[in-house]
PDB file of C-alpha atoms in Angstrom:
ATOM      1  CA  UNK A   1     -73.182 -52.091  -2.107  1.00  0.00           C
ATOM      2  CA  UNK A   2     -69.669 -51.972  -1.689  1.00  0.00           C
ATOM      3  CA  UNK A   3     -68.379 -48.320  -1.111  1.00  0.00           C
ATOM      4  CA  UNK A   4     -65.355 -47.065  -0.632  1.00  0.00           C
ATOM      5  CA  UNK A   5     -64.301 -43.835   0.794  1.00  0.00           C
ATOM      6  CA  UNK A   6     -60.228 -43.145   0.664  1.00  0.00           C
ATOM      7  CA  UNK A   7     -58.268 -39.267   0.772  1.00  0.00           C
ATOM      8  CA  UNK A   8     -56.182 -37.861  -2.394  1.00  0.00           C
ATOM      9  CA  UNK A   9     -57.455 -37.469  -6.075  1.00  0.00           C
ATOM     10  CA  UNK A  10     -59.661 -38.413  -8.122  1.00  0.00           C
ATOM     11  CA  UNK A  11     -57.644 -38.909 -11.316  1.00  0.00           C
ATOM     12  CA  UNK A  12     -55.219 -41.214  -9.537  1.00  0.00           C
ATOM     13  CA  UNK A  13     -58.737 -44.214  -8.847  1.00  0.00           C
ATOM     14  CA  UNK A  14     -58.714 -47.607 -10.538  1.00  0.00           C
ATOM     15  CA  UNK A  15     -62.284 -47.092 -11.522  1.00  0.00           C
ATOM     16  CA  UNK A  16     -64.191 -46.960 -15.364  1.00  0.00           C
ATOM     17  CA  UNK A  17     -65.883 -44.329 -14.423  1.00  0.00           C
ATOM     18  CA  UNK A  18     -65.557 -40.953 -12.748  1.00  0.00           C
ATOM     19  CA  UNK A  19     -68.379 -38.681 -11.468  1.00  0.00           C
ATOM     20  CA  UNK A  20     -67.398 -35.167 -12.261  1.00  0.00           C
ATOM     21  CA  UNK A  21     -69.331 -32.539  -9.937  1.00  0.00           C
ATOM     22  CA  UNK A  22     -70.570 -29.865 -12.608  1.00  0.00           C
ATOM     23  CA  UNK A  23     -72.838 -27.426 -13.026  1.00  0.00           C
ATOM     24  CA  UNK A  24     -76.329 -26.596 -14.948  1.00  0.00           C
ATOM     25  CA  UNK A  25     -74.155 -26.277 -18.439  1.00  0.00           C
ATOM     26  CA  UNK A  26     -76.200 -22.877 -19.098  1.00  0.00           C
ATOM     27  CA  UNK A  27     -73.335 -20.979 -19.295  1.00  0.00           C
ATOM     28  CA  UNK A  28     -70.742 -22.341 -22.755  1.00  0.00           C
ATOM     29  CA  UNK A  29     -67.506 -23.761 -20.855  1.00  0.00           C
ATOM     30  CA  UNK A  30     -64.879 -22.369 -22.605  1.00  0.00           C
ATOM     31  CA  UNK A  31     -66.481 -18.939 -20.991  1.00  0.00           C
ATOM     32  CA  UNK A  32     -65.322 -20.534 -17.338  1.00  0.00           C
ATOM     33  CA  UNK A  33     -62.621 -21.253 -15.720  1.00  0.00           C
ATOM     34  CA  UNK A  34     -62.977 -24.552 -14.626  1.00  0.00           C
ATOM     35  CA  UNK A  35     -61.702 -25.369 -10.600  1.00  0.00           C
ATOM     36  CA  UNK A  36     -61.498 -27.998  -8.965  1.00  0.00           C
ATOM     37  CA  UNK A  37     -62.826 -31.575 -10.385  1.00  0.00           C
ATOM     38  CA  UNK A  38     -63.252 -29.643 -13.365  1.00  0.00           C
ATOM     39  CA  UNK A  39     -60.447 -27.886 -13.820  1.00  0.00           C
ATOM     40  CA  UNK A  40     -58.230 -31.311 -13.165  1.00  0.00           C
ATOM     41  CA  UNK A  41     -59.856 -33.382 -15.439  1.00  0.00           C
ATOM     42  CA  UNK A  42     -59.462 -30.716 -17.606  1.00  0.00           C
ATOM     43  CA  UNK A  43     -55.630 -30.075 -16.963  1.00  0.00           C
ATOM     44  CA  UNK A  44     -54.750 -33.897 -17.864  1.00  0.00           C
ATOM     45  CA  UNK A  45     -57.734 -35.516 -19.661  1.00  0.00           C
ATOM     46  CA  UNK A  46     -57.500 -32.612 -22.924  1.00  0.00           C
ATOM     47  CA  UNK A  47     -61.193 -30.443 -23.814  1.00  0.00           C
ATOM     48  CA  UNK A  48     -62.444 -32.884 -25.411  1.00  0.00           C
ATOM     49  CA  UNK A  49     -65.399 -33.737 -22.281  1.00  0.00           C
ATOM     50  CA  UNK A  50     -66.866 -30.353 -22.283  1.00  0.00           C
ATOM     51  CA  UNK A  51     -66.650 -30.430 -25.833  1.00  0.00           C
ATOM     52  CA  UNK A  52     -69.601 -33.291 -25.596  1.00  0.00           C
ATOM     53  CA  UNK A  53     -70.570 -31.826 -23.005  1.00  0.00           C
ATOM     54  CA  UNK A  54     -71.569 -28.277 -24.595  1.00  0.00           C
ATOM     55  CA  UNK A  55     -73.581 -30.082 -27.192  1.00  0.00           C
ATOM     56  CA  UNK A  56     -76.560 -31.562 -24.094  1.00  0.00           C
ATOM     57  CA  UNK A  57     -77.580 -28.682 -23.472  1.00  0.00           C
ATOM     58  CA  UNK A  58     -78.279 -27.374 -20.298  1.00  0.00           C
ATOM     59  CA  UNK A  59     -78.992 -29.603 -17.158  1.00  0.00           C
ATOM     60  CA  UNK A  60     -81.474 -30.302 -14.932  1.00  0.00           C
ATOM     61  CA  UNK A  61     -80.127 -29.380 -11.082  1.00  0.00           C
ATOM     62  CA  UNK A  62     -79.340 -33.206 -10.094  1.00  0.00           C
ATOM     63  CA  UNK A  63     -78.920 -34.826 -12.863  1.00  0.00           C
ATOM     64  CA  UNK A  64     -76.711 -36.619 -15.017  1.00  0.00           C
ATOM     65  CA  UNK A  65     -74.567 -36.748 -18.259  1.00  0.00           C
ATOM     66  CA  UNK A  66     -72.406 -39.122 -19.862  1.00  0.00           C
ATOM     67  CA  UNK A  67     -69.443 -38.108 -22.206  1.00  0.00           C
ATOM     68  CA  UNK A  68     -66.556 -39.220 -22.891  1.00  0.00           C
ATOM     69  CA  UNK A  69     -63.344 -38.901 -20.859  1.00  0.00           C
ATOM     70  CA  UNK A  70     -60.853 -37.826 -23.466  1.00  0.00           C
ATOM     71  CA  UNK A  71     -57.023 -37.988 -23.230  1.00  0.00           C
ATOM     72  CA  UNK A  72     -57.939 -39.799 -18.475  1.00  0.00           C
ATOM     73  CA  UNK A  73     -57.814 -43.656 -18.693  1.00  0.00           C
ATOM     74  CA  UNK A  74     -61.598 -43.579 -17.917  1.00  0.00           C
ATOM     75  CA  UNK A  75     -64.022 -45.926 -19.518  1.00  0.00           C
ATOM     76  CA  UNK A  76     -66.489 -41.959 -19.400  1.00  0.00           C
ATOM     77  CA  UNK A  77     -66.909 -39.404 -16.766  1.00  0.00           C
ATOM     78  CA  UNK A  78     -70.310 -38.454 -15.462  1.00  0.00           C
ATOM     79  CA  UNK A  79     -71.353 -35.041 -14.806  1.00  0.00           C
ATOM     80  CA  UNK A  80     -73.634 -34.046 -12.490  1.00  0.00           C
ATOM     81  CA  UNK A  81     -75.174 -30.449 -12.268  1.00  0.00           C
ATOM     82  CA  UNK A  82     -74.124 -29.977  -8.342  1.00  0.00           C
ATOM     83  CA  UNK A  83     -74.792 -26.747  -8.106  1.00  0.00           C
ATOM     84  CA  UNK A  84     -77.003 -24.125  -9.248  1.00  0.00           C
ATOM     85  CA  UNK A  85     -76.975 -20.972 -10.625  1.00  0.00           C
ATOM     86  CA  UNK A  86     -75.667 -19.170  -7.744  1.00  0.00           C
ATOM     87  CA  UNK A  87     -73.033 -21.572  -8.251  1.00  0.00           C
ATOM     88  CA  UNK A  88     -74.758 -23.239  -4.458  1.00  0.00           C
ATOM     89  CA  UNK A  89     -75.498 -27.196  -3.606  1.00  0.00           C
ATOM     90  CA  UNK A  90     -78.049 -28.250  -1.266  1.00  0.00           C
ATOM     91  CA  UNK A  91     -78.334 -31.610   0.422  1.00  0.00           C
ATOM     92  CA  UNK A  92     -80.833 -32.354  -2.034  1.00  0.00           C
ATOM     93  CA  UNK A  93     -78.705 -31.463  -5.474  1.00  0.00           C
ATOM     94  CA  UNK A  94     -76.331 -33.533  -4.173  1.00  0.00           C
ATOM     95  CA  UNK A  95     -78.736 -36.065  -3.369  1.00  0.00           C
ATOM     96  CA  UNK A  96     -79.735 -35.517  -6.989  1.00  0.00           C
ATOM     97  CA  UNK A  97     -76.598 -36.172  -8.111  1.00  0.00           C
ATOM     98  CA  UNK A  98     -75.677 -39.000  -6.483  1.00  0.00           C
ATOM     99  CA  UNK A  99     -79.172 -40.949  -8.254  1.00  0.00           C
ATOM    100  CA  UNK A 100     -78.607 -39.746 -11.290  1.00  0.00           C
ATOM    101  CA  UNK A 101     -74.987 -40.731 -11.503  1.00  0.00           C
ATOM    102  CA  UNK A 102     -75.552 -44.405 -10.475  1.00  0.00           C
ATOM    103  CA  UNK A 103     -78.084 -44.335 -12.629  1.00  0.00           C
ATOM    104  CA  UNK A 104     -76.660 -44.086 -15.475  1.00  0.00           C
ATOM    105  CA  UNK A 105     -73.113 -46.659 -13.670  1.00  0.00           C
ATOM    106  CA  UNK A 106     -76.719 -49.338 -13.999  1.00  0.00           C
ATOM    107  CA  UNK A 107     -77.715 -48.199 -17.537  1.00  0.00           C
ATOM    108  CA  UNK A 108     -74.529 -49.078 -19.025  1.00  0.00           C
ATOM    109  CA  UNK A 109     -73.355 -51.688 -16.514  1.00  0.00           C
ATOM    110  CA  UNK A 110     -69.942 -49.506 -15.230  1.00  0.00           C
ATOM    111  CA  UNK A 111     -68.102 -52.108 -12.608  1.00  0.00           C
ATOM    112  CA  UNK A 112     -66.351 -49.328 -10.982  1.00  0.00           C
ATOM    113  CA  UNK A 113     -66.721 -45.867 -10.281  1.00  0.00           C
ATOM    114  CA  UNK A 114     -64.876 -42.010  -7.959  1.00  0.00           C
ATOM    115  CA  UNK A 115     -66.985 -40.148  -7.458  1.00  0.00           C
ATOM    116  CA  UNK A 116     -65.804 -36.406  -5.608  1.00  0.00           C
ATOM    117  CA  UNK A 117     -67.673 -34.992  -2.007  1.00  0.00           C
ATOM    118  CA  UNK A 118     -70.522 -32.678  -4.181  1.00  0.00           C
ATOM    119  CA  UNK A 119     -70.772 -29.573  -4.038  1.00  0.00           C
ATOM    120  CA  UNK A 120     -67.624 -29.592  -1.409  1.00  0.00           C
ATOM    121  CA  UNK A 121     -66.166 -27.426  -3.693  1.00  0.00           C
ATOM    122  CA  UNK A 122     -67.403 -24.803  -5.634  1.00  0.00           C
ATOM    123  CA  UNK A 123     -70.424 -25.062  -4.169  1.00  0.00           C
ATOM    124  CA  UNK A 124     -69.802 -24.357  -1.028  1.00  0.00           C
ATOM    125  CA  UNK A 125     -71.431 -27.468   0.943  1.00  0.00           C
ATOM    126  CA  UNK A 126     -70.175 -28.214   4.405  1.00  0.00           C
ATOM    127  CA  UNK A 127     -67.352 -31.268   3.513  1.00  0.00           C
ATOM    128  CA  UNK A 128     -68.470 -33.923   6.224  1.00  0.00           C
ATOM    129  CA  UNK A 129     -72.325 -32.802   5.293  1.00  0.00           C
ATOM    130  CA  UNK A 130     -71.713 -33.406   2.274  1.00  0.00           C
ATOM    131  CA  UNK A 131     -70.090 -36.777   2.224  1.00  0.00           C
ATOM    132  CA  UNK A 132     -72.864 -38.101   4.840  1.00  0.00           C
ATOM    133  CA  UNK A 133     -75.430 -36.807   2.171  1.00  0.00           C
ATOM    134  CA  UNK A 134     -73.413 -39.215  -1.013  1.00  0.00           C
ATOM    135  CA  UNK A 135     -73.321 -42.408   2.258  1.00  0.00           C
ATOM    136  CA  UNK A 136     -76.997 -41.920   2.751  1.00  0.00           C
ATOM    137  CA  UNK A 137     -78.379 -41.153  -1.007  1.00  0.00           C
ATOM    138  CA  UNK A 138     -75.400 -44.508  -2.066  1.00  0.00           C
ATOM    139  CA  UNK A 139     -77.615 -46.460   0.793  1.00  0.00           C
ATOM    140  CA  UNK A 140     -80.900 -46.370  -0.559  1.00  0.00           C
ATOM    141  CA  UNK A 141     -79.794 -47.452  -4.275  1.00  0.00           C
ATOM    142  CA  UNK A 142     -78.554 -50.195  -5.974  1.00  0.00           C
ATOM    143  CA  UNK A 143     -76.024 -51.109  -8.304  1.00  0.00           C
ATOM    144  CA  UNK A 144     -72.891 -53.727  -9.034  1.00  0.00           C
ATOM    145  CA  UNK A 145     -70.491 -50.935  -9.254  1.00  0.00           C
ATOM    146  CA  UNK A 146     -67.183 -50.780  -6.466  1.00  0.00           C
ATOM    147  CA  UNK A 147     -67.849 -46.661  -5.603  1.00  0.00           C
ATOM    148  CA  UNK A 148     -65.515 -45.059  -4.012  1.00  0.00           C
ATOM    149  CA  UNK A 149     -65.734 -41.519  -2.302  1.00  0.00           C
ATOM    150  CA  UNK A 150     -62.532 -39.304  -3.348  1.00  0.00           C
ATOM    151  CA  UNK A 151     -61.602 -36.765   0.056  1.00  0.00           C
ATOM    152  CA  UNK A 152     -59.508 -34.500  -2.918  1.00  0.00           C
ATOM    153  CA  UNK A 153     -56.197 -34.252  -0.349  1.00  0.00           C
ATOM    154  CA  UNK A 154     -53.395 -31.749  -1.815  1.00  0.00           C
ATOM    155  CA  UNK A 155     -50.296 -34.010  -2.178  1.00  0.00           C
TER     156      UNK A 155
END
């Protein structure tokens, strides 16, 4: 697997799809004030991905769903349920989220994906541990897609 780690902004990556660390999709998106990646997607990409997400109902912890990218220049957004109802991530939820995202990437034959540090923002998980878990999980899987792991850095 071809994995690159970069520091920067997820929404600036030249890839086909991006991963949005999301919640279990139980609380309506319009009641939430999206922060981090979700907030940036809403600000730059518009509401369409979140409207599509709302129609999909609850997402099991660690699973993923695909929506359009709204106004963003991607073929789609993979939303992973990386945090539980208490807004906490765990090693298991991060591993399962990565596995679910790669399954979608392979199913749709996407050529490249950018993945943030799942659970390390709103999920209150340690950034270094999240990165290590993501790399470890990716190394157990197969995809032909180029994988870019993005450690967020403000400009």
